[in-house]
Structure formats: structure tokens, C-alpha cells
Short mmCIF file of C-alpha atoms in Angstrom, two decimals:
data_model
loop_
_atom_site.label_atom_id
_atom_site.label_comp_id
_atom_site.label_asym_id
_atom_site.label_seq_id
_atom_site.Cartn_x
_atom_site.Cartn_y
_atom_site.Cartn_z
CA MET J 1 -267.79 -92.24 33.30
CA ALA J 2 -266.07 -89.24 34.89
CA PHE J 3 -265.91 -85.80 33.31
CA LYS J 4 -262.31 -84.77 32.69
CA ILE J 5 -261.36 -81.18 33.57
CA LEU J 6 -258.07 -79.59 32.48
CA ILE J 7 -256.82 -76.50 34.33
CA SER J 8 -254.02 -74.93 32.29
CA ASP J 9 -253.46 -71.71 34.28
CA PRO J 10 -252.87 -71.31 38.02
CA LEU J 11 -256.14 -71.14 39.99
CA SER J 12 -256.54 -71.08 43.74
CA GLU J 13 -257.40 -74.38 45.40
CA ASP J 14 -260.31 -72.72 47.21
CA GLY J 15 -261.54 -71.46 43.84
CA ILE J 16 -261.81 -74.93 42.32
CA PHE J 17 -263.48 -76.38 45.41
CA PRO J 18 -266.82 -76.79 43.53
CA LEU J 19 -265.00 -79.09 41.10
CA ARG J 20 -263.36 -81.05 43.91
CA GLN J 21 -266.70 -81.40 45.68
CA ALA J 22 -268.69 -82.62 42.66
CA GLU J 23 -268.97 -86.34 42.06
CA GLY J 24 -267.78 -87.84 38.80
CA PHE J 25 -265.13 -85.23 37.98
CA GLU J 26 -261.48 -85.95 37.23
CA ILE J 27 -259.34 -82.82 37.63
CA VAL J 28 -255.96 -82.42 35.95
CA ILE J 29 -253.82 -79.33 36.68
CA GLU J 30 -251.02 -78.73 34.19
CA THR J 31 -249.77 -75.17 33.86
CA ASP J 32 -246.99 -73.68 31.71
CA MET J 33 -247.66 -75.98 28.75
CA THR J 34 -246.54 -74.85 25.32
CA PRO J 35 -249.29 -74.44 22.68
CA ASP J 36 -248.23 -77.72 21.04
CA GLN J 37 -248.28 -79.55 24.36
CA LEU J 38 -251.73 -78.19 25.18
CA LYS J 39 -252.99 -79.11 21.71
CA GLU J 40 -251.90 -82.69 22.29
CA ARG J 41 -253.21 -82.79 25.86
CA ILE J 42 -256.67 -81.32 25.27
CA LYS J 43 -258.04 -84.17 23.14
CA ASP J 44 -259.74 -86.18 25.87
CA PHE J 45 -261.01 -83.41 28.13
CA ASP J 46 -264.61 -82.25 28.59
CA ALA J 47 -263.76 -78.85 30.09
CA LEU J 48 -260.86 -76.38 30.05
CA LEU J 49 -260.31 -73.74 32.73
CA VAL J 50 -257.98 -70.82 31.96
CA ARG J 51 -257.04 -67.34 33.10
CA SER J 52 -255.19 -64.97 30.78
CA GLN J 53 -252.00 -66.94 30.16
CA THR J 54 -253.50 -69.67 27.96
CA THR J 55 -254.51 -68.66 24.44
CA VAL J 56 -257.38 -70.76 23.16
CA THR J 57 -256.97 -70.69 19.38
CA LYS J 58 -258.99 -72.20 16.55
CA GLU J 59 -256.22 -74.74 16.03
CA LEU J 60 -256.41 -75.79 19.67
CA LEU J 61 -260.20 -76.14 19.47
CA GLU J 62 -259.95 -78.26 16.34
CA ALA J 63 -257.92 -80.74 18.37
CA ALA J 64 -260.38 -80.70 21.28
CA ASP J 65 -262.57 -83.63 20.25
CA GLN J 66 -264.45 -83.95 23.55
CA LEU J 67 -264.42 -80.34 24.76
CA LYS J 68 -267.83 -79.02 25.79
CA ILE J 69 -267.08 -75.93 27.89
CA ILE J 70 -264.29 -73.39 28.47
CA GLY J 71 -264.23 -71.49 31.73
CA ARG J 72 -262.35 -68.16 31.83
CA ALA J 73 -261.57 -67.24 35.45
CA GLY J 74 -261.95 -63.51 34.88
CA VAL J 75 -263.90 -61.04 32.77
CA GLY J 76 -262.02 -60.63 29.48
CA VAL J 77 -262.14 -63.43 26.93
CA ASP J 78 -259.92 -61.92 24.24
CA ASN J 79 -257.53 -64.86 24.69
CA ILE J 80 -260.29 -67.22 23.46
CA ASP J 81 -261.41 -67.56 19.82
CA LEU J 82 -265.15 -67.18 20.50
CA ASP J 83 -266.19 -67.65 16.87
CA ALA J 84 -264.33 -70.95 16.64
CA ALA J 85 -265.74 -72.12 19.97
CA THR J 86 -269.29 -71.22 18.96
CA GLU J 87 -268.95 -72.92 15.58
CA LYS J 88 -267.81 -76.11 17.27
CA GLY J 89 -270.60 -75.91 19.84
CA ILE J 90 -268.35 -75.24 22.82
CA ILE J 91 -269.81 -72.90 25.40
CA VAL J 92 -267.56 -70.26 26.94
CA VAL J 93 -268.26 -68.94 30.42
CA ASN J 94 -266.53 -66.23 32.42
CA ALA J 95 -266.80 -64.56 35.82
CA PRO J 96 -268.07 -61.03 35.18
CA ASP J 97 -268.88 -60.29 38.82
CA GLY J 98 -266.00 -61.95 40.62
CA ASN J 99 -263.45 -59.15 40.26
CA THR J 100 -265.82 -56.17 40.03
CA ASN J 101 -265.01 -54.81 43.46
CA SER J 102 -261.29 -55.51 43.13
CA ALA J 103 -261.02 -53.78 39.75
CA ALA J 104 -263.06 -50.77 40.90
CA GLU J 105 -260.94 -50.37 44.03
CA HIS J 106 -257.73 -50.60 41.97
CA THR J 107 -259.00 -47.96 39.56
CA VAL J 108 -259.72 -45.52 42.38
CA ALA J 109 -256.42 -46.37 44.09
CA MET J 110 -254.54 -45.63 40.87
CA MET J 111 -256.44 -42.37 40.36
CA MET J 112 -255.67 -41.16 43.88
CA SER J 113 -252.03 -42.27 43.68
CA MET J 114 -251.64 -40.42 40.40
CA ALA J 115 -253.39 -37.28 41.68
CA ARG J 116 -251.12 -37.09 44.73
CA LYS J 117 -247.99 -38.50 42.99
CA ILE J 118 -247.56 -41.08 45.73
CA PRO J 119 -245.35 -43.57 43.82
CA GLN J 120 -243.01 -40.82 42.64
CA ALA J 121 -242.72 -39.38 46.15
CA PHE J 122 -242.02 -42.81 47.60
CA ASN J 123 -239.29 -43.49 45.06
CA SER J 124 -237.71 -40.13 45.90
CA LEU J 125 -237.77 -40.98 49.58
CA LYS J 126 -236.18 -44.37 48.90
CA ASN J 127 -233.37 -42.50 47.18
CA ASN J 128 -232.70 -40.55 50.40
CA LYS J 129 -234.38 -37.35 49.19
CA TRP J 130 -236.77 -35.37 51.38
CA ASP J 131 -238.43 -33.43 48.56
CA ARG J 132 -241.77 -31.81 49.40
CA LYS J 133 -241.83 -29.32 46.53
CA SER J 134 -241.66 -31.60 43.50
CA PHE J 135 -244.79 -33.63 44.25
CA LEU J 136 -247.56 -31.09 44.44
CA GLY J 137 -250.80 -32.94 43.78
CA VAL J 138 -254.44 -32.09 43.15
CA GLU J 139 -257.59 -32.94 45.11
CA LEU J 140 -260.38 -35.07 43.68
CA LYS J 141 -263.12 -33.05 45.38
CA ASP J 142 -265.16 -31.01 42.88
CA LYS J 143 -263.19 -32.42 39.95
CA THR J 144 -265.04 -34.09 37.07
CA LEU J 145 -264.43 -37.75 36.42
CA GLY J 146 -265.30 -38.91 32.92
CA ILE J 147 -266.13 -42.60 32.63
CA ILE J 148 -266.28 -44.29 29.24
CA GLY J 149 -268.11 -47.58 29.70
CA LEU J 150 -270.54 -47.85 32.60
CA GLY J 151 -270.86 -51.58 33.06
CA ARG J 152 -270.44 -53.33 36.40
CA ILE J 153 -266.96 -51.96 37.10
CA GLY J 154 -267.62 -48.50 35.66
CA ALA J 155 -270.70 -48.16 37.84
CA GLU J 156 -268.75 -49.15 40.96
CA VAL J 157 -266.07 -46.57 40.11
CA ALA J 158 -268.82 -43.96 39.72
CA ARG J 159 -270.18 -44.76 43.19
CA ARG J 160 -266.75 -44.43 44.76
CA ALA J 161 -266.03 -41.21 42.89
CA ARG J 162 -269.27 -39.71 44.18
CA GLY J 163 -268.08 -40.68 47.65
CA GLN J 164 -265.00 -38.54 47.00
CA ARG J 165 -267.40 -35.68 46.11
CA MET J 166 -266.41 -35.73 42.46
CA ASN J 167 -268.74 -34.80 39.62
CA VAL J 168 -269.20 -37.76 37.26
CA VAL J 169 -270.18 -37.72 33.59
CA ALA J 170 -270.33 -41.05 31.77
CA TYR J 171 -270.88 -42.51 28.35
CA ASP J 172 -272.27 -45.98 27.73
CA PRO J 173 -274.51 -47.02 24.80
CA TYR J 174 -276.93 -48.67 27.26
CA LEU J 175 -276.90 -46.02 29.97
CA THR J 176 -280.41 -44.78 30.74
CA GLU J 177 -281.58 -41.65 32.54
CA ASP J 178 -283.00 -43.77 35.37
CA VAL J 179 -279.66 -45.50 36.02
CA ALA J 180 -277.77 -42.20 35.80
CA LYS J 181 -280.17 -40.61 38.27
CA LYS J 182 -279.76 -43.48 40.75
CA LEU J 183 -275.97 -43.15 40.54
CA GLY J 184 -276.08 -39.34 40.80
CA ILE J 185 -274.19 -38.86 37.55
CA GLU J 186 -274.67 -37.16 34.18
CA ILE J 187 -274.90 -38.78 30.75
CA GLY J 188 -272.70 -37.52 27.94
CA THR J 189 -271.52 -38.54 24.52
CA VAL J 190 -267.95 -39.76 24.14
CA ASP J 191 -266.89 -36.32 22.92
CA GLU J 192 -268.67 -34.58 25.81
CA VAL J 193 -266.91 -36.83 28.33
CA LEU J 194 -263.54 -36.11 26.73
CA GLU J 195 -264.16 -32.35 26.67
CA VAL J 196 -265.33 -31.76 30.26
CA ALA J 197 -263.42 -34.31 32.35
CA ASP J 198 -260.44 -33.57 34.61
CA PHE J 199 -259.86 -37.32 35.01
CA ILE J 200 -260.84 -39.93 32.44
CA THR J 201 -261.13 -43.67 33.09
CA VAL J 202 -262.08 -46.29 30.51
CA HIS J 203 -264.10 -49.43 31.31
CA THR J 204 -265.10 -50.88 27.95
CA PRO J 205 -264.31 -54.31 26.50
CA LEU J 206 -261.64 -54.41 23.82
CA LEU J 207 -263.57 -54.54 20.56
CA LYS J 208 -262.96 -53.40 17.01
CA GLU J 209 -264.88 -50.23 17.87
CA THR J 210 -262.97 -49.54 21.09
CA ARG J 211 -259.43 -50.45 20.04
CA ARG J 212 -257.33 -47.28 20.37
CA MET J 213 -260.45 -45.16 20.79
CA ILE J 214 -258.38 -42.89 23.06
CA ASN J 215 -256.08 -41.74 20.26
CA LYS J 216 -254.46 -38.55 19.00
CA GLU J 217 -257.80 -37.07 17.95
CA ALA J 218 -259.34 -37.90 21.33
CA PHE J 219 -256.48 -36.26 23.24
CA GLU J 220 -256.93 -33.09 21.19
CA LYS J 221 -260.51 -32.80 22.49
CA MET J 222 -259.49 -33.06 26.16
CA LYS J 223 -258.75 -30.31 28.66
CA ASP J 224 -255.15 -29.28 29.17
CA GLY J 225 -253.81 -31.09 32.24
CA VAL J 226 -256.22 -34.03 32.02
CA GLN J 227 -255.25 -37.25 33.80
CA ILE J 228 -255.93 -40.70 32.31
CA ILE J 229 -256.60 -44.08 33.94
CA ASN J 230 -256.82 -47.48 32.23
CA CYS J 231 -257.47 -50.51 34.42
CA ALA J 232 -259.75 -52.17 31.84
CA ARG J 233 -258.11 -53.65 28.74
CA GLY J 234 -254.83 -52.92 27.04
CA GLY J 235 -255.30 -51.46 23.57
CA ILE J 236 -258.17 -49.09 24.37
CA ILE J 237 -255.61 -46.28 24.66
CA ASP J 238 -253.14 -45.63 21.86
CA GLU J 239 -249.95 -45.81 23.92
CA ASP J 240 -247.78 -43.90 21.44
CA ALA J 241 -250.39 -41.13 21.23
CA LEU J 242 -250.52 -41.02 25.04
CA TYR J 243 -246.75 -40.64 25.20
CA ASP J 244 -246.87 -37.73 22.76
CA ALA J 245 -249.71 -36.06 24.68
CA ILE J 246 -247.78 -36.27 27.96
CA VAL J 247 -244.58 -34.92 26.41
CA ALA J 248 -246.56 -32.07 24.83
CA GLY J 249 -248.03 -31.17 28.22
CA LYS J 250 -251.60 -31.98 27.22
CA VAL J 251 -251.86 -34.87 29.67
CA ALA J 252 -250.61 -34.27 33.20
CA GLY J 253 -250.64 -37.87 34.34
CA ALA J 254 -251.44 -41.43 33.36
CA ALA J 255 -252.17 -44.43 35.59
CA LEU J 256 -252.01 -47.71 33.69
CA ASP J 257 -252.62 -51.27 34.80
CA VAL J 258 -253.11 -52.87 31.38
CA PHE J 259 -251.18 -52.63 28.13
CA GLU J 260 -251.56 -53.53 24.50
CA GLU J 261 -248.73 -56.05 24.74
CA GLU J 262 -247.88 -57.71 28.05
CA PRO J 263 -245.51 -58.01 29.77
CA PHE J 264 -244.99 -54.26 29.35
CA LEU J 265 -241.35 -53.56 30.22
CA ASP J 266 -239.48 -51.49 27.66
CA HIS J 267 -242.00 -48.95 26.40
CA LYS J 268 -241.01 -45.30 26.41
CA LEU J 269 -244.09 -44.47 28.53
CA LEU J 270 -242.32 -45.98 31.55
CA THR J 271 -239.55 -43.40 31.21
CA LEU J 272 -241.94 -40.52 31.91
CA PRO J 273 -242.26 -39.27 35.52
CA GLU J 274 -245.94 -38.47 34.90
CA VAL J 275 -246.75 -42.15 34.44
CA ILE J 276 -247.49 -44.67 37.18
CA ALA J 277 -248.08 -48.29 36.28
CA THR J 278 -248.84 -51.71 37.75
CA PRO J 279 -248.46 -55.13 36.07
CA HIS J 280 -252.13 -55.97 35.42
CA LEU J 281 -253.16 -56.15 39.08
CA GLY J 282 -256.80 -55.07 38.81
CA ALA J 283 -258.11 -58.49 39.81
CA SER J 284 -255.14 -59.44 41.97
CA THR J 285 -256.72 -59.71 45.39
CA PHE J 286 -257.17 -62.89 47.38
CA GLU J 287 -260.92 -62.37 47.32
CA ALA J 288 -261.15 -61.80 43.57
CA GLN J 289 -258.85 -64.67 42.65
CA GLU J 290 -260.97 -67.07 44.67
CA SER J 291 -264.29 -65.58 43.54
CA VAL J 292 -263.68 -65.77 39.77
CA ALA J 293 -262.43 -69.35 40.04
CA VAL J 294 -265.45 -70.34 42.15
CA ASP J 295 -267.84 -68.75 39.64
CA VAL J 296 -266.47 -70.56 36.59
CA SER J 297 -266.04 -73.83 38.52
CA ARG J 298 -269.71 -73.76 39.47
CA ASP J 299 -270.72 -73.03 35.88
CA VAL J 300 -268.61 -75.95 34.61
CA VAL J 301 -270.18 -78.33 37.15
CA ASN J 302 -273.70 -77.12 36.38
CA PHE J 303 -273.25 -77.29 32.62
CA LEU J 304 -271.81 -80.79 32.58
CA THR J 305 -274.39 -82.14 35.04
CA ILE J 306 -277.65 -80.26 34.39
CA GLY J 307 -276.92 -78.22 31.26
CA SER J 308 -277.35 -74.69 32.66
CA VAL J 309 -274.88 -71.84 33.22
CA ARG J 310 -275.10 -68.40 34.81
CA ASN J 311 -272.46 -66.50 32.84
CA PRO J 312 -272.31 -67.63 29.20
CA VAL J 313 -270.19 -65.48 26.89
CA ASN J 314 -271.21 -66.88 23.50
CA LEU J 315 -274.88 -67.16 24.47
CA PRO J 316 -277.22 -64.43 25.69
CA SER J 317 -277.05 -64.36 29.46
CA VAL J 318 -280.15 -65.30 31.45
CA SER J 319 -280.65 -64.00 34.96
CA ARG J 320 -281.08 -66.49 37.76
CA ASP J 321 -284.70 -65.40 38.33
CA VAL J 322 -285.65 -65.79 34.67
CA LEU J 323 -283.77 -69.09 34.40
CA ALA J 324 -285.80 -70.49 37.30
CA ILE J 325 -289.01 -69.69 35.37
CA ILE J 326 -288.01 -70.97 31.92
CA GLU J 327 -285.85 -73.94 32.93
CA PRO J 328 -288.81 -76.38 33.28
CA PHE J 329 -289.58 -75.75 29.58
CA PHE J 330 -286.16 -76.77 28.23
CA ASP J 331 -287.00 -80.45 27.83
CA LEU J 332 -290.38 -79.64 26.27
CA THR J 333 -288.99 -77.23 23.66
CA GLU J 334 -286.29 -79.67 22.57
CA LYS J 335 -288.88 -82.46 22.27
CA LEU J 336 -291.19 -80.23 20.20
CA GLY J 337 -288.33 -79.61 17.78
CA MET J 338 -287.41 -83.29 17.66
CA PHE J 339 -291.04 -84.24 17.06
CA LEU J 340 -291.41 -81.88 14.10
CA SER J 341 -288.16 -83.00 12.54
CA GLN J 342 -289.42 -86.60 12.50
CA ILE J 343 -292.88 -86.04 11.01
CA GLN J 344 -291.58 -84.27 7.90
CA ASN J 345 -288.94 -85.01 5.28
CA SER J 346 -288.69 -81.69 3.44
CA VAL J 347 -286.07 -78.97 3.52
CA ILE J 348 -286.88 -76.47 6.28
CA HIS J 349 -286.91 -72.84 5.17
CA GLU J 350 -288.33 -71.15 8.24
CA ILE J 351 -288.96 -71.85 11.93
CA ASN J 352 -291.63 -69.84 13.76
CA ILE J 353 -291.84 -70.22 17.53
CA GLN J 354 -294.68 -68.58 19.43
CA TYR J 355 -294.76 -68.20 23.21
CA ALA J 356 -298.26 -67.61 24.54
CA GLY J 357 -299.19 -66.81 28.15
CA GLU J 358 -296.89 -65.89 31.03
CA LEU J 359 -293.73 -66.89 29.12
CA ALA J 360 -294.31 -63.92 26.83
CA ASN J 361 -293.17 -61.66 29.66
CA TYR J 362 -289.67 -63.16 29.82
CA ASP J 363 -286.48 -63.49 27.78
CA VAL J 364 -287.04 -66.87 26.09
CA ARG J 365 -284.17 -66.84 23.61
CA ALA J 366 -282.61 -69.81 25.39
CA LEU J 367 -285.80 -71.80 24.75
CA THR J 368 -285.75 -70.75 21.10
CA ARG J 369 -282.19 -72.03 20.70
CA ASN J 370 -283.18 -75.25 22.43
CA THR J 371 -286.08 -75.73 20.01
CA VAL J 372 -283.85 -75.15 17.00
CA LYS J 373 -281.38 -77.65 18.45
CA GLY J 374 -284.14 -80.26 18.66
CA LEU J 375 -285.12 -79.63 15.05
CA LEU J 376 -281.58 -79.90 13.69
CA LYS J 377 -280.55 -82.91 15.77
CA ARG J 378 -282.09 -85.42 13.40
CA ASN J 379 -279.67 -84.55 10.62
CA LEU J 380 -276.73 -83.07 12.50
CA GLY J 381 -276.65 -85.34 15.56
CA GLU J 382 -274.55 -84.32 18.54
CA THR J 383 -272.68 -81.68 16.53
CA VAL J 384 -275.58 -79.30 17.23
CA ASN J 385 -276.21 -77.90 20.69
CA ASP J 386 -277.53 -74.78 22.42
CA VAL J 387 -274.36 -72.86 21.59
CA ASN J 388 -274.24 -73.34 17.83
CA ALA J 389 -277.89 -74.13 16.96
CA LYS J 390 -278.73 -70.62 15.75
CA LEU J 391 -275.40 -70.32 13.90
CA LEU J 392 -276.04 -73.61 12.08
CA ALA J 393 -279.60 -72.59 11.22
CA ASP J 394 -278.25 -69.36 9.71
CA ARG J 395 -275.65 -71.32 7.78
CA TYR J 396 -278.31 -73.57 6.26
CA GLY J 397 -280.43 -70.57 5.34
CA ILE J 398 -283.15 -71.33 7.88
CA LYS J 399 -284.89 -68.22 9.16
CA VAL J 400 -285.81 -68.35 12.86
CA ASN J 401 -288.63 -66.12 14.13
CA GLU J 402 -289.69 -65.67 17.74
CA GLN J 403 -293.17 -64.36 18.55
CA LYS J 404 -294.93 -63.61 21.84
CA THR J 405 -298.47 -63.08 22.98
CA THR J 406 -299.78 -62.84 26.52
CA THR J 407 -302.99 -64.65 25.51
CA GLY J 408 -302.48 -68.25 26.66
CA LYS J 409 -305.17 -69.77 24.41
CA GLY J 410 -306.68 -71.74 27.26
CA PHE J 411 -303.33 -72.60 28.88
CA LEU J 412 -301.16 -70.83 31.41
CA ASN J 413 -298.36 -71.18 28.85
CA LEU J 414 -298.39 -72.58 25.32
CA ILE J 415 -295.41 -73.01 23.00
CA THR J 416 -296.19 -73.50 19.31
CA VAL J 417 -293.47 -74.46 16.85
CA GLU J 418 -294.15 -74.12 13.14
CA ILE J 419 -291.88 -75.07 10.27
CA VAL J 420 -292.23 -73.88 6.71
CA THR J 421 -290.95 -76.44 4.21
CA GLU J 422 -291.00 -77.02 0.48
CA LYS J 423 -294.10 -79.18 0.95
CA GLY J 424 -296.04 -76.88 3.26
CA VAL J 425 -296.37 -75.97 6.91
CA ARG J 426 -296.26 -78.34 9.89
CA LYS J 427 -296.67 -77.37 13.52
CA VAL J 428 -296.83 -78.76 17.02
CA ALA J 429 -297.81 -77.14 20.32
CA GLY J 430 -296.95 -78.10 23.86
CA THR J 431 -297.38 -77.01 27.44
CA LEU J 432 -296.63 -77.97 31.02
CA LEU J 433 -299.64 -79.18 32.97
CA ASN J 434 -299.49 -78.49 36.69
CA GLY J 435 -298.54 -81.72 38.43
CA LEU J 436 -298.65 -83.74 35.21
CA GLY J 437 -295.57 -82.49 33.32
CA ALA J 438 -295.02 -81.87 29.62
CA ARG J 439 -297.72 -82.48 27.03
CA ILE J 440 -298.09 -82.16 23.28
CA VAL J 441 -301.56 -80.64 22.95
CA LYS J 442 -301.80 -79.98 19.23
CA VAL J 443 -300.30 -81.40 16.04
CA ASP J 444 -301.05 -79.39 12.92
CA ASP J 445 -304.78 -78.66 13.42
CA TYR J 446 -305.52 -81.69 15.57
CA VAL J 447 -306.03 -81.48 19.34
CA VAL J 448 -304.29 -84.26 21.33
CA ASP J 449 -302.88 -84.96 24.79
CA VAL J 450 -299.58 -86.81 24.45
CA ILE J 451 -296.56 -87.14 26.74
CA PRO J 452 -293.51 -86.19 24.62
CA SER J 453 -291.16 -89.00 25.59
CA GLY J 454 -290.13 -92.49 24.60
CA HIS J 455 -291.33 -94.08 21.38
CA LEU J 456 -294.35 -92.81 19.49
CA LEU J 457 -296.25 -93.71 16.34
CA PHE J 458 -297.75 -90.82 14.39
CA ILE J 459 -300.40 -91.95 11.92
CA ARG J 460 -302.57 -89.91 9.54
CA HIS J 461 -305.73 -91.67 8.38
CA ARG J 462 -309.30 -91.29 7.14
CA ASP J 463 -311.83 -90.93 9.94
CA GLN J 464 -313.62 -94.14 9.01
CA PRO J 465 -314.80 -97.06 11.19
CA GLY J 466 -312.24 -99.82 11.59
CA ALA J 467 -309.06 -97.79 11.00
CA ILE J 468 -307.99 -97.86 14.64
CA GLY J 469 -308.82 -101.54 15.03
CA ARG J 470 -306.87 -102.55 11.94
CA VAL J 471 -303.79 -100.66 13.19
CA GLY J 472 -304.09 -102.28 16.62
CA THR J 473 -304.34 -105.75 15.08
CA LEU J 474 -301.29 -105.17 12.90
CA LEU J 475 -299.21 -103.91 15.83
CA ALA J 476 -300.18 -107.03 17.79
CA GLU J 477 -298.95 -109.15 14.88
CA GLU J 478 -295.68 -107.20 14.94
CA ASN J 479 -295.40 -107.76 18.72
CA ILE J 480 -295.55 -103.98 19.35
CA ASN J 481 -297.23 -103.13 22.65
CA ILE J 482 -299.36 -99.98 22.86
CA ALA J 483 -298.87 -98.04 26.11
CA ALA J 484 -301.22 -95.15 25.35
CA MET J 485 -303.26 -93.81 22.46
CA GLN J 486 -304.73 -90.49 21.38
CA VAL J 487 -306.95 -89.73 18.39
CA GLY J 488 -307.63 -86.31 16.92
CA ARG J 489 -309.79 -85.19 14.02
CA SER J 490 -310.77 -81.91 12.42
CA THR J 491 -314.10 -82.94 10.81
CA GLU J 492 -316.20 -86.06 10.98
CA GLY J 493 -315.27 -88.42 8.17
CA GLY J 494 -312.30 -86.30 7.14
CA TYR J 495 -308.64 -86.70 7.93
CA ALA J 496 -307.60 -87.66 11.47
CA ILE J 497 -304.46 -88.61 13.35
CA MET J 498 -303.48 -91.35 15.79
CA MET J 499 -300.72 -90.83 18.33
CA LEU J 500 -299.64 -94.08 19.96
CA ALA J 501 -297.06 -94.48 22.71
CA VAL J 502 -295.34 -97.85 22.26
CA ASP J 503 -292.76 -99.73 24.29
CA ASN J 504 -290.05 -99.97 21.63
CA HIS J 505 -288.81 -98.28 18.48
CA VAL J 506 -290.97 -99.23 15.50
CA GLU J 507 -288.81 -100.59 12.69
CA SER J 508 -289.17 -99.43 9.10
CA VAL J 509 -290.62 -102.80 8.03
CA SER J 510 -293.50 -102.34 10.46
CA ILE J 511 -294.02 -98.75 9.30
CA LYS J 512 -294.28 -100.00 5.72
CA ARG J 513 -296.99 -102.50 6.71
CA ILE J 514 -298.94 -99.82 8.60
CA LYS J 515 -298.96 -97.57 5.52
CA GLU J 516 -300.53 -100.43 3.53
CA VAL J 517 -303.51 -100.65 5.90
CA GLN J 518 -306.86 -99.47 4.49
CA ASN J 519 -307.54 -95.72 5.02
CA ILE J 520 -304.02 -95.08 6.41
CA ASN J 521 -302.35 -92.15 4.61
CA ASP J 522 -299.03 -91.93 6.42
CA ALA J 523 -297.12 -93.33 9.40
CA LYS J 524 -293.99 -92.13 11.16
CA ALA J 525 -291.91 -93.66 13.94
CA ILE J 526 -290.89 -90.96 16.41
CA ASP J 527 -288.24 -91.40 19.08
CA LEU J 528 -288.08 -88.79 21.84
#
């Protein structure tokens, strides 16, 4: 069965080449649909690719019965209801690197055009005026550029500004002294950036905390004659406050590529000669348009075929190097969760996951989500996945704890999953054995060596002669073939467990008969 991909905004053909190249993908391109048309059309699709034109609302997602992934060909995802997507288990991916260079170049181009009044001079020339006196500009050399938000694009702008021999002071909540030193810039608070900068550029996402952060109060803290650039997101700058600051002479120039409401055509800012503007062109280069589409197309193909993505928005991002290390453990962690969910019948209050050995040195949150998914699958089925597993656990009041220790306890890596229920604590531990694959190596306090796949029988019994033989005889009567068997015990003559790999699912009638066997305390059919 082919995966169906809907592309609702224009994307370059070269950009969607990874989708064209992949086998088993049906691609439908339908742009300029109304919201109602898209809502009707989305029902049978596995993936949706958009740019900024399509608004992905909660109502749209409620109609998307088969949707598994949304790809945003660009950086911003404010046109997508992330909470609704996460709740429904739909992963959202974007292309954070694809337009970095393009956006940084546009920012610097706008700053230089504003500083030298190039658009205004060109318009004058087009009107048959040779006016050299009205367009006196300023040099960038030795001026201070203030950058608010030093992510990928902000850092690239900083590098280019240093190339223009500008002084750079930046604010970012995650900016460290080491990074600042490598870039040759200074760190400042938001207020310090506003107070010392001759030019100010913003490169933050549009959040509740950043909406209109450049407002009347912020302008009052700036130097007289400051010049402002916004090629990030519309709404970071209070446009009415900017207009007032320009009219009052506080701000000498503004270069804007993004606006709070687009298209931006009738605002009074456009009447001011100090303002230059472009219609959201930061990512509008041939290279960027192709690159962002390629990035999300690859993520869509990888997610639908092998379940991994490089640039998730509603999941913590995992670097390619780390993903290569933890990816072999994905199947194991899900199976550990599934195993635990099937050996207990109590309400889960807490999940404790411990990573021992080399894994303790890496970001393993993706493995934690995968484990929680395996645990919840028994009761929630396919409605739970890596995207919404943690959200659903929170909703059900299940506390999830992640622990790490570099001591491998005899293994290169060991993952132990413990659940706290109304009836006590149950746990299972697993590892990957070099050349042999995944193994369950401990159940509760019993040491075993079991491949976590297929159909298993988990039996608790008294460590007495004849118990194993009686179970084997009964399974033969039930026509259940044993493929492999492991026995574990804590003390001689005490409680013990049997783990049997069998060829088929063991029906409840057979489980009932096993429980009636002498010295058998419990039996569970486990399907992995």
C-alpha cells in the first residue's frame, strides 16, 4: 500500500525529488485550496507538506484521520497548531538549516541598503532626479550591531557583521561565553543590547514572550538615531510603536521583511521615507527554496519508512551523530515497555527508566518516549506514538523519570524499566549483545536471556521438581510448540520464572489451564 502525500503549497520540483525517488509514495499537489476544501481533501493522506500559505488548524487535524507527519518547508511553524498535532500524535518537522544562509544574507543586505539609503536613492533616480545631497548614509565600520536571538541565523549575521568590522553585542538565553568568544562578540542582556547598539536586528521565534518585545518601552531605551532590522518574524516589533519612534526622530531607519499581518500593503509605516521593506523575501532564493523542500521531503520519507527524522519540531531534536548511536535501541526499548505492560494488570503510577553504561553519556529522551509508547500501547493502541506518548502519560497522571549511570553492571549498555503500580513494583532489563541482537536479561529479580520478539509465555512458579515437565506436557496437549526456554530463580526452592518462546499466540483457555498446574502461581501470554 502506497503512502499518500499531499502538497498544499507551491514547492520546487527539485525540492520534492526525495519523494519522487522513494518507492511506495503517491504524491498529490493541490495548491490554493480553501480551508474547507483542504479539510475534505486531507482525510486519506499520510503526510502534508506546506510552506506559509496553508494554515494547519485543530479543525483541519481533527479531519485528518490518517495523517502521521506534517512537513513545513521553512523554519517558522506558527501556521501549524503544534499542540493539536502533538495531542493527535502527528509529528511536525521543519527545515531549520535550509534557509539560514539566505536569511542571513538578506538581513545584511537590508542593513546595508538602509544605512546607505539605496532604495530611496534609486527611486529618486527613477523619477529623473539626480539628488546626491538627500541620501547621506552612514558606514557600518566601527558601529555596534545589537542582535537579539543568536540562533543559526543570528550567528551567521554576527559573522558577516564582524566581516564588516562592526562591533557585535548579542543576547540569547543559551549564549555561552565560549560561543561568544569564538564569534568575536560580546554578551549582553536585552536592555544592554538596546542601550548600546547603533543597529538592532531581531532573530527570535515569535512566542508569547517575544511578541512585540520591541515596543514603546524598548525604543525609549535605545540610542537616538538607532536603525532597526526585522527579517525574522512579524510581530516581534510593535509596528505602531515603531512608526511613532521614527516620526519622533528616535529611530533613523527601519528595514523590514516580515510583518504582523501579511500581505502588508496599507500600513502607515510604508509612507515614511526612513522605511525600506520587502515582501517576506528572507528565504526567497533558488538555493533556499530547494534546500528547505529537500530537507522536509527527506524527513517525510525517513519517518514513513524507518521512523526517524532529523528536524522534529514537537519532539526534542537529536543530532545525526547521537541518533546513529541510540537508533539500534529503539526496538528494544519499545519491546521492554510492551513486555511490562503485559505482565501486570494494575494502574501504573510511575515509570522509572535507567540507562547504564555508554548510553548514559548521550541524550536518550527519544528512547524514553519510545519506552513509554510501548507501555501505553496495550491500552491505547495505535493512538499512542513517539510524539504524544509523554503527553498521554502526563494526562493519565503517570510520572516518568529518567536516570543515568555510567556503570554498565556487567554490560556495555543496560536499560532497566521499572513501573510502580497499585500492587507493587515490576521491572525488566534489556541490552544489545554484540552480534546477537536484543536480549531481555532480567525480569524483576530473575536473571534470564530471552529474545524480545514473537510470542512468549511468562510463568511464575515454585522451584520444585516436575513444574517444568508438567508445563511442557500441557503445552503439548494444547498443540503449542516451544521454540526456546529460559528458567530463572532467586533462591533454591523459592519462587522462579519460566520464559518460553512459542510459535503462536497462547489463547486465554490455555493460560487458564496452565495456572491450574501444580506449583504454578501465574501465567501470562506476551506478544511482542
